[in-house]
Coordinates of C-alpha atoms in Angstrom, one line a residue:
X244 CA 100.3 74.5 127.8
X245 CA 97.8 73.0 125.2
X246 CA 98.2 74.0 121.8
X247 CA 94.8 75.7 121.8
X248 CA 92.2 76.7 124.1
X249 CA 88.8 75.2 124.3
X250 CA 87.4 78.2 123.0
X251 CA 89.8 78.5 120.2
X252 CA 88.8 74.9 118.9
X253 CA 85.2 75.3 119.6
X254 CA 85.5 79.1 117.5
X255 CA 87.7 77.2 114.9
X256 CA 85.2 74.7 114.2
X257 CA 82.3 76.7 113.7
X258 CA 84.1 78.8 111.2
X259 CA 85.3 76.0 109.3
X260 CA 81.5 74.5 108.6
X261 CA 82.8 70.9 108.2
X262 CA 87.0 71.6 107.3
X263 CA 89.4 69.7 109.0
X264 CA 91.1 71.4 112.3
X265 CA 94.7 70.2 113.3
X266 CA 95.5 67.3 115.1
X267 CA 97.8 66.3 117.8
X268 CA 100.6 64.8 114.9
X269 CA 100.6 67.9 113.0
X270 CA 100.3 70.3 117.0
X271 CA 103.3 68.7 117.9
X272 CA 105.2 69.0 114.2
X273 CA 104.8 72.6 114.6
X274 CA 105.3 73.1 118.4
X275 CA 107.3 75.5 120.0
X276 CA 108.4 77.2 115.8
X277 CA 107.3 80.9 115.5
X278 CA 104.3 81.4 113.3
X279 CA 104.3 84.9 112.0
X280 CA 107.3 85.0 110.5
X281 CA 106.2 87.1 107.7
X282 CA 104.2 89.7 109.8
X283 CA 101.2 91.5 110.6
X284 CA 99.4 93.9 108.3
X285 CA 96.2 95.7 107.8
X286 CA 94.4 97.3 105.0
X287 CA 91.8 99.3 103.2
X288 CA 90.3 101.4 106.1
X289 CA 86.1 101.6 106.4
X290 CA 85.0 104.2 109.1
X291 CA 83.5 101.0 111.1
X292 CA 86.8 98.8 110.5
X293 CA 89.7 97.3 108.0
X294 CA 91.2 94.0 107.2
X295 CA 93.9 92.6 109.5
X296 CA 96.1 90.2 108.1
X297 CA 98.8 87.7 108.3
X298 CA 99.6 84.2 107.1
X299 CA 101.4 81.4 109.5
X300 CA 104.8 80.1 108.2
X301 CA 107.0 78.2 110.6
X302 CA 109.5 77.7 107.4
X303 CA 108.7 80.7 105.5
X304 CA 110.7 79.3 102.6
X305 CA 108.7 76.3 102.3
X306 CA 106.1 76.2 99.7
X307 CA 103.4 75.6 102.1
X308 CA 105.1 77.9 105.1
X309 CA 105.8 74.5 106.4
X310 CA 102.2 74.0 107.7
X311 CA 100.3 70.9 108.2
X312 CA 97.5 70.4 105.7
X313 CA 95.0 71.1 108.1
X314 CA 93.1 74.8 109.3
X315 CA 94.6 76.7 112.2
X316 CA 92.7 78.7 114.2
X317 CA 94.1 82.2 115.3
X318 CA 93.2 84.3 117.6
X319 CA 92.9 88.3 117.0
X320 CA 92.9 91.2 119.2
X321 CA 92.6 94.4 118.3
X322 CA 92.3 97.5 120.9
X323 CA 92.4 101.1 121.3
X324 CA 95.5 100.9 123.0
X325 CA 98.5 99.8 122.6
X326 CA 98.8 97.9 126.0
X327 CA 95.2 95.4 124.6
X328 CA 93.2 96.6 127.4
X329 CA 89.4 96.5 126.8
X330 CA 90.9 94.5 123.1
X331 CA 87.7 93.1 121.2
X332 CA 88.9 89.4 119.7
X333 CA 87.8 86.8 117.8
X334 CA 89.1 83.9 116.0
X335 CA 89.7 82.9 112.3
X336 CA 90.7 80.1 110.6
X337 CA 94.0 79.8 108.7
X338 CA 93.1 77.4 105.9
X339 CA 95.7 75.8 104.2
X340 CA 93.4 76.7 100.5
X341 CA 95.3 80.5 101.0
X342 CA 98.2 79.4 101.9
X343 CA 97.7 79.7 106.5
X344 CA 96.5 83.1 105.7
X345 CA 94.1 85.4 107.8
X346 CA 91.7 88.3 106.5
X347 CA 89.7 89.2 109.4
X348 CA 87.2 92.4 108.1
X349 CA 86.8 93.9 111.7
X350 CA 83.5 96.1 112.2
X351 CA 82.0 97.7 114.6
X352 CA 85.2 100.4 115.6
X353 CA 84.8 103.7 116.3
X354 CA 85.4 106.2 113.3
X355 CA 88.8 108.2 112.8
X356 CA 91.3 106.8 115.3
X357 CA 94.2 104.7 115.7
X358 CA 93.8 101.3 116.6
X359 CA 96.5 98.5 117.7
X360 CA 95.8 94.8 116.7
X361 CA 97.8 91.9 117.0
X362 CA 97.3 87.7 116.6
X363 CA 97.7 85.1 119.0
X364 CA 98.2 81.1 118.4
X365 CA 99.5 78.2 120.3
X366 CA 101.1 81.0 123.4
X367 CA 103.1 82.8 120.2
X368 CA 102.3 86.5 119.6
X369 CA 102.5 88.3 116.7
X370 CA 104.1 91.5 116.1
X371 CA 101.7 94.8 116.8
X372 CA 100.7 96.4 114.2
X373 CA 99.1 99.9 114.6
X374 CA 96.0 100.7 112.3
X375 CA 93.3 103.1 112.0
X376 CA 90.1 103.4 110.8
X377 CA 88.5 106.1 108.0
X378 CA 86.9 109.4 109.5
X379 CA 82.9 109.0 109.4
X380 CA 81.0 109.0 106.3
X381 CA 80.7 112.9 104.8
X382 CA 83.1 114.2 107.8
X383 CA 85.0 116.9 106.5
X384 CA 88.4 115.4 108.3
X385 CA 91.4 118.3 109.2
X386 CA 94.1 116.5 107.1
X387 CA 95.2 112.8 105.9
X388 CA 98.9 112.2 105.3
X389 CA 99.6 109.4 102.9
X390 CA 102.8 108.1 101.6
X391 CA 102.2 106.5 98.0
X392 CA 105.4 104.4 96.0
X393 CA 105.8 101.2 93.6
X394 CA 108.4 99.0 92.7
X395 CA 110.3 97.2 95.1
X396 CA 112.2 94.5 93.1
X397 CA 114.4 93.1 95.8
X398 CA 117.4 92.1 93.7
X399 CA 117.9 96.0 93.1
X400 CA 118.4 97.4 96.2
X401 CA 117.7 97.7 100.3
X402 CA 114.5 99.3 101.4
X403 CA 115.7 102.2 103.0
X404 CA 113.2 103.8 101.6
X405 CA 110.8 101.8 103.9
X406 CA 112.2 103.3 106.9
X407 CA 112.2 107.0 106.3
X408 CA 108.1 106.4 105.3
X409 CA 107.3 104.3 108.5
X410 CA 109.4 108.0 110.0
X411 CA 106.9 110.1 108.5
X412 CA 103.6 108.5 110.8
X413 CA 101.4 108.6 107.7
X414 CA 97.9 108.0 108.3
X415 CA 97.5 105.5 105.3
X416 CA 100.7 104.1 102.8
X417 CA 99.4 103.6 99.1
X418 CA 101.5 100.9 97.1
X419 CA 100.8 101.3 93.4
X420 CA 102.4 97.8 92.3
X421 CA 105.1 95.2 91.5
X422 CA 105.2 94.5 95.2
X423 CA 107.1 91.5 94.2
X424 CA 109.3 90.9 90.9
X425 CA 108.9 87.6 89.2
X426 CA 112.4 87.0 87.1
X427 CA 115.0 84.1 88.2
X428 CA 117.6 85.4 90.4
X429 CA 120.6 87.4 89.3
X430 CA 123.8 88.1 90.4
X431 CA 123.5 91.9 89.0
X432 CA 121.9 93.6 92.4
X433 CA 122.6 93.7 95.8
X434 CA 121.4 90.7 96.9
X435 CA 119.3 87.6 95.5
X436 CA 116.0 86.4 94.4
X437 CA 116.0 83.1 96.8
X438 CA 114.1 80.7 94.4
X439 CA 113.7 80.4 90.5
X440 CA 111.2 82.2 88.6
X441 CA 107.7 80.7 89.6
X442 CA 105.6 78.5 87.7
X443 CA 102.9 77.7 90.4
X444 CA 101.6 78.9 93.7
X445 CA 104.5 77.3 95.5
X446 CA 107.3 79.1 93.4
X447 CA 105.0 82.6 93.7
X448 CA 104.0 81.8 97.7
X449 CA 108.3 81.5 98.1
X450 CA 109.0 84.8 96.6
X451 CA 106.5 86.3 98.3
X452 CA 108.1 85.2 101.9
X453 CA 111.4 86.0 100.3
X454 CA 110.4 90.0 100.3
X455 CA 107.9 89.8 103.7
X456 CA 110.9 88.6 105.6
X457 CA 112.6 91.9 105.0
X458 CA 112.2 93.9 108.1
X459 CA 111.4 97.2 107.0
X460 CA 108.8 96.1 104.7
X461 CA 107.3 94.3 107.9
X462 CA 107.8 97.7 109.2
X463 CA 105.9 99.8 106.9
X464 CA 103.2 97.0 107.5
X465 CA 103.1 96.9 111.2
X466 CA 103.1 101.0 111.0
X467 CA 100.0 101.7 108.8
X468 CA 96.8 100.7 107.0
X469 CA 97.9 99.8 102.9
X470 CA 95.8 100.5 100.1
X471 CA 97.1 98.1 97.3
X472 CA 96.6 97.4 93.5
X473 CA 99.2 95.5 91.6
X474 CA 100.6 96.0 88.3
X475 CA 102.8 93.3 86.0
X476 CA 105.6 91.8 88.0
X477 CA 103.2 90.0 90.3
X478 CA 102.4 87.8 87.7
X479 CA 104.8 88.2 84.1
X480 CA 106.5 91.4 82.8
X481 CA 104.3 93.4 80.6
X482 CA 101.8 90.9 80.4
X483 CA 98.4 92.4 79.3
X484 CA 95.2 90.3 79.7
X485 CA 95.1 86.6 79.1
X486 CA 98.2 87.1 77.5
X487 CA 101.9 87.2 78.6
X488 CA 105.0 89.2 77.2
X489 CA 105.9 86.5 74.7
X490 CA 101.9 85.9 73.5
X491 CA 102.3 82.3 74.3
X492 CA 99.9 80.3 74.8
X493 CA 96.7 81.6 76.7
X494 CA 95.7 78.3 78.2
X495 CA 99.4 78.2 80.0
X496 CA 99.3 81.8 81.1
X497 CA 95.9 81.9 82.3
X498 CA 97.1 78.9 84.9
X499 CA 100.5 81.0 85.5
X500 CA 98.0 84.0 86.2
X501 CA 95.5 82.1 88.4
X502 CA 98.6 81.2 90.6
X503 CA 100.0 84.5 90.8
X504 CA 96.6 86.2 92.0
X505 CA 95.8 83.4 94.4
X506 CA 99.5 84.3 95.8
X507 CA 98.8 88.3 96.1
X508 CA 95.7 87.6 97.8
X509 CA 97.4 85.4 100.0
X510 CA 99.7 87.9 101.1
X511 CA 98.0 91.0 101.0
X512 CA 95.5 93.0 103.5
X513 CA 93.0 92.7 101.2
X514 CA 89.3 91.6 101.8
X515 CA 87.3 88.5 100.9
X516 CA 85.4 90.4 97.6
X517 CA 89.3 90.3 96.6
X518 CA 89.8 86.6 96.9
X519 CA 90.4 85.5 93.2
X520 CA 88.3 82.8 91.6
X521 CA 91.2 80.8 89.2
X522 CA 92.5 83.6 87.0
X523 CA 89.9 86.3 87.8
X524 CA 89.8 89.2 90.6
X525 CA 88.4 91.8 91.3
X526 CA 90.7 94.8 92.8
X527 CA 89.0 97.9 91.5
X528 CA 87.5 99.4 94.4
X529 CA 86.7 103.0 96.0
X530 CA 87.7 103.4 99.7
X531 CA 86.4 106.8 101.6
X532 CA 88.5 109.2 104.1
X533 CA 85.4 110.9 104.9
X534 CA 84.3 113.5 102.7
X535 CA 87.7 114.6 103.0
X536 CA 89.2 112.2 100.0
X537 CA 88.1 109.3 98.2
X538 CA 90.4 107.0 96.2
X539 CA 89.6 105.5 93.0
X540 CA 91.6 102.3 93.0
X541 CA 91.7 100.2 89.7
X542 CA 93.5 97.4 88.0
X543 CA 94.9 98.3 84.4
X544 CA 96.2 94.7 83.8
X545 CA 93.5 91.7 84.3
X546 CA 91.2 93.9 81.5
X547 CA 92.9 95.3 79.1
X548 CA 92.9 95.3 75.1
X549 CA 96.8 94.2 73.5
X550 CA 98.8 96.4 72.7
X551 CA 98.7 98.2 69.5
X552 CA 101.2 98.9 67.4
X553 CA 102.2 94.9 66.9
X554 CA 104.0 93.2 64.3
X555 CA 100.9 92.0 61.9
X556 CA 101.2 88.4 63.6
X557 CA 102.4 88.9 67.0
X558 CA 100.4 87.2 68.4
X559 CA 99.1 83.9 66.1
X560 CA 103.5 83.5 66.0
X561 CA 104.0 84.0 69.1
X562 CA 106.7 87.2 69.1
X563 CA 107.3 88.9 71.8
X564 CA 105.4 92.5 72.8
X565 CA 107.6 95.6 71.7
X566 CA 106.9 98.5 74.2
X567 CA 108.2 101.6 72.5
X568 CA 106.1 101.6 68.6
X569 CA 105.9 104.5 66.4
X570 CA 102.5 105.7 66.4
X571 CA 99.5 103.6 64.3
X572 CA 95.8 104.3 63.5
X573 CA 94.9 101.5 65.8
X574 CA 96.2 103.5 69.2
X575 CA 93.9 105.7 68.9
X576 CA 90.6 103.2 68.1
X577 CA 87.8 104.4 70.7
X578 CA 87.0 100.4 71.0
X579 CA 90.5 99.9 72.9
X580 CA 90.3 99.8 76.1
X581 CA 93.1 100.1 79.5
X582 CA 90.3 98.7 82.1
X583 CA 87.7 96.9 80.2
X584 CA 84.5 97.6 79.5
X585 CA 83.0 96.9 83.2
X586 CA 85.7 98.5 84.7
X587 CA 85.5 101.6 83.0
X588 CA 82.0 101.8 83.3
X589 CA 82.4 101.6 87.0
X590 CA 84.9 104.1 87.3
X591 CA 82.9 106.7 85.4
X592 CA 80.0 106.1 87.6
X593 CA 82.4 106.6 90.8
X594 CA 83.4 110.0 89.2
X595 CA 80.1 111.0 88.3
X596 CA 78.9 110.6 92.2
X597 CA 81.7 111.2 94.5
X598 CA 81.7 114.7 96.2
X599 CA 84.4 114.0 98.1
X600 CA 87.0 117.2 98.1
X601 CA 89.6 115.3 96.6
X602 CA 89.6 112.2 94.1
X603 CA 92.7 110.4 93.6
X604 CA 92.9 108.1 90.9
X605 CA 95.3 105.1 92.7
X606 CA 96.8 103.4 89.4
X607 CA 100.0 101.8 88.1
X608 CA 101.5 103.7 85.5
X609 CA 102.6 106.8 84.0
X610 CA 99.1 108.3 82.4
X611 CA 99.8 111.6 80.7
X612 CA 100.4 112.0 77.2
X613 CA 104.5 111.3 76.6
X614 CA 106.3 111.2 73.3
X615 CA 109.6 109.7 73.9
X616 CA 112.7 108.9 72.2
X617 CA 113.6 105.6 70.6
X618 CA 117.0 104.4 72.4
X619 CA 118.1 103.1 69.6
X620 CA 117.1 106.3 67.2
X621 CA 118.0 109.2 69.6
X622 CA 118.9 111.3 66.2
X623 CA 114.9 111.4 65.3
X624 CA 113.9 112.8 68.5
X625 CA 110.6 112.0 70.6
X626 CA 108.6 109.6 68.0
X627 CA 107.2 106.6 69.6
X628 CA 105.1 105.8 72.4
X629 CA 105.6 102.9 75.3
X630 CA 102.4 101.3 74.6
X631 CA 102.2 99.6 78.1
X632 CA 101.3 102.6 79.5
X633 CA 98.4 104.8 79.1
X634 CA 99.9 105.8 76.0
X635 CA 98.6 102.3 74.2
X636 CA 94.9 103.5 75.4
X637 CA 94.4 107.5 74.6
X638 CA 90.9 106.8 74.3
X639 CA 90.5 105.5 77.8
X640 CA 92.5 108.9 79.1
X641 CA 90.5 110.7 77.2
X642 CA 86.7 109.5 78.6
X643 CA 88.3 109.6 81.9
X644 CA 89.5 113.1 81.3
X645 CA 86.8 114.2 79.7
X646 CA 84.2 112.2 82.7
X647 CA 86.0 114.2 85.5
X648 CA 85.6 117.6 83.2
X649 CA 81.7 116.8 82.2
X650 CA 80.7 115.4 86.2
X651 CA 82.7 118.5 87.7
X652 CA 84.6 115.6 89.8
X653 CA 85.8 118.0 92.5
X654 CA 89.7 118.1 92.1
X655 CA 91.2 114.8 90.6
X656 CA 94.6 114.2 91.3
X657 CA 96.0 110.6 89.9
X658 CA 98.6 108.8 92.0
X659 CA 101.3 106.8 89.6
X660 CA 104.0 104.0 89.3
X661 CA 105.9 101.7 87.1
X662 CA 108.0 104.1 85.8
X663 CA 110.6 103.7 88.1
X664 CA 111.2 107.7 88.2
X665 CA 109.5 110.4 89.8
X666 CA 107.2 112.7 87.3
X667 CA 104.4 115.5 88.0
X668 CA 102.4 117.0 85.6
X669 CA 98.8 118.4 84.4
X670 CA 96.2 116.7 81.9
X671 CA 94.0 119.2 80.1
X672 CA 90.4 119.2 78.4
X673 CA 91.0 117.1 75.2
X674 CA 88.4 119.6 73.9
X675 CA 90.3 122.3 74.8
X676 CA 94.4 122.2 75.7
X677 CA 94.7 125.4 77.3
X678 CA 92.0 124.4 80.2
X679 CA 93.2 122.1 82.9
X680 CA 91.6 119.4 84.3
X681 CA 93.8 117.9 86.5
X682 CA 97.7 117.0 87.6
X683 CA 99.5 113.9 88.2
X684 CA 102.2 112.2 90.5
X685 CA 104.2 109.4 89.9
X686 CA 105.7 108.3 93.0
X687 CA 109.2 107.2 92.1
X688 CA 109.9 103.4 93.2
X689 CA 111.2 102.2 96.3
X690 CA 114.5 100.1 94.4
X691 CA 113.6 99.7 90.8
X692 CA 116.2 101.2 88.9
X693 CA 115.8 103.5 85.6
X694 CA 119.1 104.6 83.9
X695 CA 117.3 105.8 80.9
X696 CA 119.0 109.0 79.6
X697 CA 116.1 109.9 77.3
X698 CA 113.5 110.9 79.9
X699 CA 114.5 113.7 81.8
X700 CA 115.1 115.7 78.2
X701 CA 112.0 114.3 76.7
X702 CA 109.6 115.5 79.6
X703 CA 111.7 118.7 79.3
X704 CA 109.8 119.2 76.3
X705 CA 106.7 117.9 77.2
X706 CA 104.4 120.8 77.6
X707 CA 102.1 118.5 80.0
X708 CA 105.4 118.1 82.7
X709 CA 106.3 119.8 85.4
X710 CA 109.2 117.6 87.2
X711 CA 111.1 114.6 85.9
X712 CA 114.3 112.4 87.7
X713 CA 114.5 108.7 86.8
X714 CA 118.2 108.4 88.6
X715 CA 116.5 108.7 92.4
X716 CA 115.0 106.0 94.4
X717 CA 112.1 107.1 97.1
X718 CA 108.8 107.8 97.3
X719 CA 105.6 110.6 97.4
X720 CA 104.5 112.1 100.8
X721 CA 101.1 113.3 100.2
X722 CA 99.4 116.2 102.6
X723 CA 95.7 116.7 102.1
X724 CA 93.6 119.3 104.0
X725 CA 90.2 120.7 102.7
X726 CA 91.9 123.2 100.9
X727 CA 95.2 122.5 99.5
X728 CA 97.2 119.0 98.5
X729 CA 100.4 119.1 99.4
X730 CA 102.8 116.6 97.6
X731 CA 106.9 116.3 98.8
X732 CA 109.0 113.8 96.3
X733 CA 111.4 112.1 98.6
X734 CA 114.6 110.8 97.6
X735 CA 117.5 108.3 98.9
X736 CA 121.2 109.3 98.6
X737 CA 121.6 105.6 97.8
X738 CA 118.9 103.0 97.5
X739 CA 121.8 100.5 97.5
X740 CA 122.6 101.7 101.4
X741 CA 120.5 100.1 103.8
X742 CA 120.9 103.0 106.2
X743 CA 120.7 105.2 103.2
X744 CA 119.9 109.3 104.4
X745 CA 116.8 111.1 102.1
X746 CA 116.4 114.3 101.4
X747 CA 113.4 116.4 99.8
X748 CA 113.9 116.1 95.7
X749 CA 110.8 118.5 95.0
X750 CA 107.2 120.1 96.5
X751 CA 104.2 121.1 94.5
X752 CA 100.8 122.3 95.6
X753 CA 97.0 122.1 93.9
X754 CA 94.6 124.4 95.5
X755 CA 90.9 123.3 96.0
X756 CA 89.1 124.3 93.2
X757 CA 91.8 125.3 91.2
X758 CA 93.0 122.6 88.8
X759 CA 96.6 122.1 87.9
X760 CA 100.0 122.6 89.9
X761 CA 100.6 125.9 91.3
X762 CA 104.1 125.5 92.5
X763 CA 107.1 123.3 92.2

């Protein structure tokens, strides 16, 4: 059988506009290997359509996949069945630029229903992955189940957590970042990082195939539409801006940053207004399940201000960020900003229009206030604040707070990570602290560990907290209808089990129209 049909080749050149297709040296190099090694996956649902994904790797642990220098084309298919009759197709190059990887934005589907789509190249088949698309503009939908989590460093555990979520047929899977973790491997976890800590699109492509091979992430790909953002760990701990945890040099971390978006695009169902340009991106996005939900999706790493609370210095000597700072006049300056200028101003303009029933802020980290307790000072009690979080930025919280207060942003409910722990709590009117405004979930993490033994007592007596377990590994289970969300905490008996059990940790409700959690 040829390599590709006439069609294919004829498709393939038209959508390259000039780029070089494969030849018959590099057709037969590859030959008879699997292609879609690292999976299938599709993301952020339209009523109309989504983006289907995957990227070719015959050696997935080669820095280019082991791919010829040339564009591929690939054939998709996606159908309303999951037997591909009556399947609409089309083909798409797989350029070599990103990597052999495919974002086809399909339109033209029908609103609110499962789909089934899967690629074809060379007589291999990809896996099937089952999709769906958004319920039609202003439809009042009956219900969306979504599961939302973070935090899958793969050194730290199995992703057993992957299974039970795939288990629970959600309509949509949220993943709230550090989809992959940077470090160099370590012989502390349960199994291996497989290469050393990137410092260029090869090392970061590497460690991305390391986590895609894992089957039950392909799983929780191949099961459901994603909604990502990321957070640090896909490019440098902690870093903030154009500048890394060490504030070395810009210049260097700018190029360590360009590499490390250009990877997550690569690997991500993301689509084409995502594709970075060098060490810019632009994530922030709303996406619309009807008028049922809409989600407010930012990025609170490419934009924001440093930290406060610094060493006078820390950054013209290069010394390191510290975290957990005693409070300082310049937290609180109204000029500091979590998303940037543009970003913020976008987001308050999303709030101010939406009339969706319910708005859920999809962000990486914990965002209500949080005095905690200084490890190292545990005798002085809660007095410093992790300025990574939204605690380095209470004037952001408090314009956003105050924006979904002021444009009567029908019930806001903010969807967390990064803290490896699962939290739930209320924000209220900074005007005004006995009125609520809205309620918060952090998802827990799907192997990130947090031994802290600080956090459970300090949220104890935070008045803004309702739940609080750092020692459990899992994730959220969200159930929306018009007029209640419903939110389960799932746990794993042991996130170092790959055929760990789960069990329900907690349950809470907000009622349409009612701000704050009414039970759990």
């Amino acid at each position: 059988m040829d390599w590709f049909t006439r069609r294919e080749l004829l498709g393939g050149a038209a959508l390259a506009g000039g780029a070089l297709l494969i030849g018959a040296e590099a057709r037969a190099a590859i030959l008879g290997k699997y292609p879609f090694s690292l999976g299938v996956a599709s993301g952020d649902p339209a009523p109309d359509g989504m983006v289907l994904w995957t990227r070719l790797a015959i050696d997935p642990m080669a820095p280019d996949g082991g791919m010829p220098p040339r564009a591929v084309p690939v054939r998709w298919e996606i159908s309303e069945n999951e037997h591909f009759a009556g399947a609409r197709s089309g083909t798409a190059l797989a350029e070599p630029l990103w990597g052999h990887s495919v974002h086809v934005e399909v339109t033209g589907l029908k609103p609110g229903r499962p789909y089934w789509y899967r690629f074809i190249m060379g007589g291999e088949t990809s896996p099937v992955g089952r999709t769906r698309t958004a319920p039609a503009h202003g439809l009042m939908a009956d219900r969306l189940r979504l599961c939302f989590s973070s935090c899958q460093k793969y050194e730290a555990g199995y992703y057993a957590a992957w299974r039970h979520m795939v288990a629970e047929d959600p309509d949509l899977i949220v993943f709230l970042g550090d989809y992959i973790y940077e470090g160099d491997p370590s012989n502390a976890g349960v199994r291996k990082h497989k290469n050393p800590k990137p410092a260029d699109l090869g090392g970061y492509r590497v460690r991305y195939a390391s986590y895609k091979l894992d089957p039950l992430l392909q799983a929780a790909h191949h099961a459901a539409p994603w909604i990502s953002t990321w957070d640090d760990h896909e490019v440098e701990n902690n870093y903030t801006g154009d500048l890394g945890e060490k504030n070395g040099d810009p210049a260097a971390f700018l190029k360590l940053r360009a590499a490390a978006y250009h990877a997550y695009y690569e690997h991500m169902p993301l689509r084409r207004s995502a594709r970075p340009a060098g060490a810019s991106a632009s994530l922030y996005r709303t996406i619309d399940w009807g008028g049922l939900a809409q989600f407010q999706v930012i990025d609170d790493r490419q934009y924001r201000t440093s930290p406060p609370c610094q060493m006078p210095g820390a950054v013209a000597n290069h010394i390191p960020t510290v975290s957990l700072e005693p409070d300082c006049a310049e937290r609180d300056d109204p000029a500091r900003s979590m998303l940037g200028g543009r970003q913020e101003a976008w987001l308050a303009n999303r709030l101010d229009k939406t009339r969706a029933r319910w708005n859920l802020l999809s962000q990486q980290t914990l965002m209500m206030p949080f005095e905690r307790t200084d490890p190292d000072h545990k005798d002085r009690g809660p007095n410093v604040y992790d300025t990574d979080e939204w605690e380095g930025f209470p004037a952001t919280r408090d314009r956003i707070v105050r924006r979904w207060r002021d444009a009567k942003t029908p019930n806001p409910i903010v969807l967390s990570g990064d803290i490896h722990s699962f939290a739930a709590g209320d924000f209220s009117d900074p005007d005004d602290a006995k009125r609520l405004i809205a309620s918060e979930f952090v998802g827990g993490s799907i192997t990130s560990l947090n031994h802290s033994d600080t956090f459970k007592p300090d949220a104890a007596r935070d008045p803004h907290f309702h739940y609080a377990e750092n020692e459990v590994r899992g994730y959220g289970r969200v159930d929306l209808t018009p007029g209640r969300c419903d939110v389960v905490f799932r746990g794993l008996a042991d996130a170092l089990d790959q055929n760990s059990t789960i069990r329900d940790l907690a349950r809470f409700t907000v009622e349409n129209g009612r701000p704050g959690i009414q039970s759990g």
